[in-house]
Amino acid sequence: MRKKINERTYRGGCHCGRIRFEVRGKLERVSECNCSICTKKGYLHWIVERAAFRLLTPSDNIAAYTFNTKVAKHLFCPNCGVASFYIPRSDPDGIDVNARCLEGVDLSRLEYEHFDGRNWEQSMVGHKGIERGRVAK
């Protein structure tokens, strides 16, 4: 049985510490995506509103990568290469945090959902918008 998690502020960042942030929310569920980039990065998605996210280090410390539709902004540390958060295609007004980059989070206590990112367009058909904290890609 999974324990209910209350809303709180989480701290996170990249491996070398050049990128640090805080995010406020109720982290109960993450999404795993099977698309090419998420699979290679091992990303566990948690989408939050931009107002819930606060970058603690200069934005100059962040590099960006885009491909395909160029809507998603895949952000990462140019020093250690870790992708701790990005702007998702499915919710470009939100921030998608990699739960693996948050401090003090027991990933085994979270619910996992699968998102078929290999078939992104088909997976989004009929979807009634992105419910932050639930679906990610």
Short mmCIF file of C-alpha atoms in Angstrom, two decimals:
data_model
loop_
_atom_site.label_atom_id
_atom_site.label_comp_id
_atom_site.label_asym_id
_atom_site.label_seq_id
_atom_site.Cartn_x
_atom_site.Cartn_y
_atom_site.Cartn_z
CA MET A 1 0.00 0.00 0.00
CA ARG A 2 1.40 3.37 -1.03
CA LYS A 3 1.53 6.20 1.48
CA LYS A 4 -0.27 9.43 0.56
CA ILE A 5 2.16 12.28 0.11
CA ASN A 6 1.31 15.84 1.15
CA GLU A 7 2.20 18.90 -0.87
CA ARG A 8 5.68 20.11 -0.05
CA THR A 9 8.71 21.82 -1.53
CA TYR A 10 11.28 19.54 -3.14
CA ARG A 11 14.83 20.52 -4.04
CA GLY A 12 16.62 19.08 -7.00
CA GLY A 13 19.17 19.57 -9.69
CA CYS A 14 21.84 18.04 -11.84
CA HIS A 15 24.74 15.80 -10.78
CA CYS A 16 27.45 18.47 -10.54
CA GLY A 17 25.22 21.07 -8.83
CA ARG A 18 25.41 23.72 -11.55
CA ILE A 19 21.63 23.51 -11.92
CA ARG A 20 19.54 23.73 -8.75
CA PHE A 21 15.81 24.28 -8.35
CA GLU A 22 12.85 24.01 -6.02
CA VAL A 23 9.44 22.69 -6.96
CA ARG A 24 6.28 22.71 -4.86
CA GLY A 25 3.60 20.10 -5.24
CA LYS A 26 2.10 16.80 -4.27
CA LEU A 27 4.33 14.15 -5.79
CA GLU A 28 2.37 10.90 -5.82
CA ARG A 29 2.54 9.79 -9.43
CA VAL A 30 5.09 9.89 -12.23
CA SER A 31 4.95 8.84 -15.82
CA GLU A 32 7.40 6.73 -17.78
CA CYS A 33 7.50 7.35 -21.50
CA ASN A 34 8.80 4.94 -24.12
CA CYS A 35 9.85 7.53 -26.72
CA SER A 36 13.43 7.55 -27.96
CA ILE A 37 14.73 10.42 -25.81
CA CYS A 38 12.93 9.57 -22.56
CA THR A 39 13.98 5.94 -22.76
CA LYS A 40 17.63 6.87 -23.22
CA LYS A 41 17.51 9.44 -20.39
CA GLY A 42 15.57 7.24 -17.97
CA TYR A 43 13.24 10.17 -17.29
CA LEU A 44 10.45 9.92 -14.70
CA HIS A 45 8.02 12.72 -15.52
CA TRP A 46 6.23 14.98 -13.05
CA ILE A 47 4.59 18.00 -14.73
CA VAL A 48 3.93 21.04 -12.54
CA GLU A 49 2.71 24.56 -13.16
CA ARG A 50 5.47 27.07 -13.87
CA ALA A 51 4.51 29.00 -10.74
CA ALA A 52 5.37 25.89 -8.67
CA PHE A 53 8.91 25.79 -10.07
CA ARG A 54 11.77 28.08 -9.04
CA LEU A 55 15.21 27.97 -10.63
CA LEU A 56 17.85 28.70 -7.98
CA THR A 57 20.84 28.98 -10.29
CA PRO A 58 21.45 31.23 -13.31
CA SER A 59 19.64 30.19 -16.47
CA ASP A 60 23.00 30.60 -18.25
CA ASN A 61 23.96 27.27 -16.62
CA ILE A 62 21.40 25.46 -18.81
CA ALA A 63 21.78 24.11 -22.34
CA ALA A 64 18.81 23.22 -24.58
CA TYR A 65 18.11 20.62 -27.23
CA THR A 66 15.07 20.56 -29.52
CA PHE A 67 13.99 18.23 -32.30
CA ASN A 68 10.96 17.21 -34.34
CA THR A 69 8.24 19.86 -33.64
CA LYS A 70 10.66 22.03 -31.60
CA VAL A 71 7.93 22.63 -28.99
CA ALA A 72 9.61 20.65 -26.22
CA LYS A 73 12.73 22.30 -24.84
CA HIS A 74 14.95 19.51 -23.53
CA LEU A 75 17.09 21.29 -20.96
CA PHE A 76 20.25 19.85 -19.43
CA CYS A 77 23.48 20.75 -17.68
CA PRO A 78 26.26 21.30 -20.23
CA ASN A 79 28.81 20.28 -17.60
CA CYS A 80 27.54 16.90 -16.31
CA GLY A 81 24.84 16.24 -18.96
CA VAL A 82 21.98 15.55 -16.52
CA ALA A 83 18.47 16.52 -17.63
CA SER A 84 16.67 17.45 -14.42
CA PHE A 85 13.71 19.35 -15.93
CA TYR A 86 12.38 20.56 -19.29
CA ILE A 87 9.47 22.21 -21.08
CA PRO A 88 7.23 19.42 -22.39
CA ARG A 89 5.51 19.33 -25.75
CA SER A 90 2.31 18.11 -24.12
CA ASP A 91 2.18 21.09 -21.74
CA PRO A 92 4.49 23.91 -22.92
CA ASP A 93 3.16 26.22 -20.18
CA GLY A 94 4.29 23.75 -17.50
CA ILE A 95 7.59 22.35 -16.30
CA ASP A 96 8.35 18.64 -16.48
CA VAL A 97 10.59 17.65 -13.58
CA ASN A 98 12.63 14.45 -13.64
CA ALA A 99 11.67 12.84 -10.31
CA ARG A 100 15.01 11.00 -10.33
CA CYS A 101 16.69 14.40 -9.82
CA LEU A 102 14.75 15.32 -6.67
CA GLU A 103 16.36 14.98 -3.25
CA GLY A 104 14.83 12.72 -0.62
CA VAL A 105 12.23 11.08 -2.86
CA ASP A 106 11.58 7.37 -2.40
CA LEU A 107 10.65 6.39 -5.96
CA SER A 108 9.22 3.06 -4.78
CA ARG A 109 6.41 4.97 -3.01
CA LEU A 110 5.20 6.61 -6.21
CA GLU A 111 2.57 5.38 -8.63
CA TYR A 112 3.88 4.82 -12.15
CA GLU A 113 1.91 5.38 -15.33
CA HIS A 114 2.98 4.42 -18.81
CA PHE A 115 2.83 6.91 -21.67
CA ASP A 116 3.21 5.66 -25.25
CA GLY A 117 5.48 8.40 -26.54
CA ARG A 118 6.54 6.31 -29.53
CA ASN A 119 3.02 6.98 -30.78
CA TRP A 120 2.67 10.46 -29.27
CA GLU A 121 -0.01 11.85 -31.60
CA GLN A 122 -2.20 8.74 -31.26
CA SER A 123 -1.71 8.72 -27.49
CA MET A 124 -2.87 12.33 -27.25
CA VAL A 125 -6.02 11.86 -29.41
CA GLY A 126 -9.06 12.25 -27.25
CA HIS A 127 -6.96 13.29 -24.31
CA LYS A 128 -8.74 16.05 -22.39
CA GLY A 129 -5.65 18.09 -21.76
CA ILE A 130 -2.78 17.38 -19.52
CA GLU A 131 -3.56 16.99 -15.86
CA ARG A 132 -0.39 18.22 -14.20
CA GLY A 133 1.26 15.60 -12.09
CA ARG A 134 -0.30 12.79 -14.09
CA VAL A 135 0.58 12.48 -17.77
CA ALA A 136 3.89 13.55 -19.17
CA LYS A 137 5.87 13.59 -22.38
#
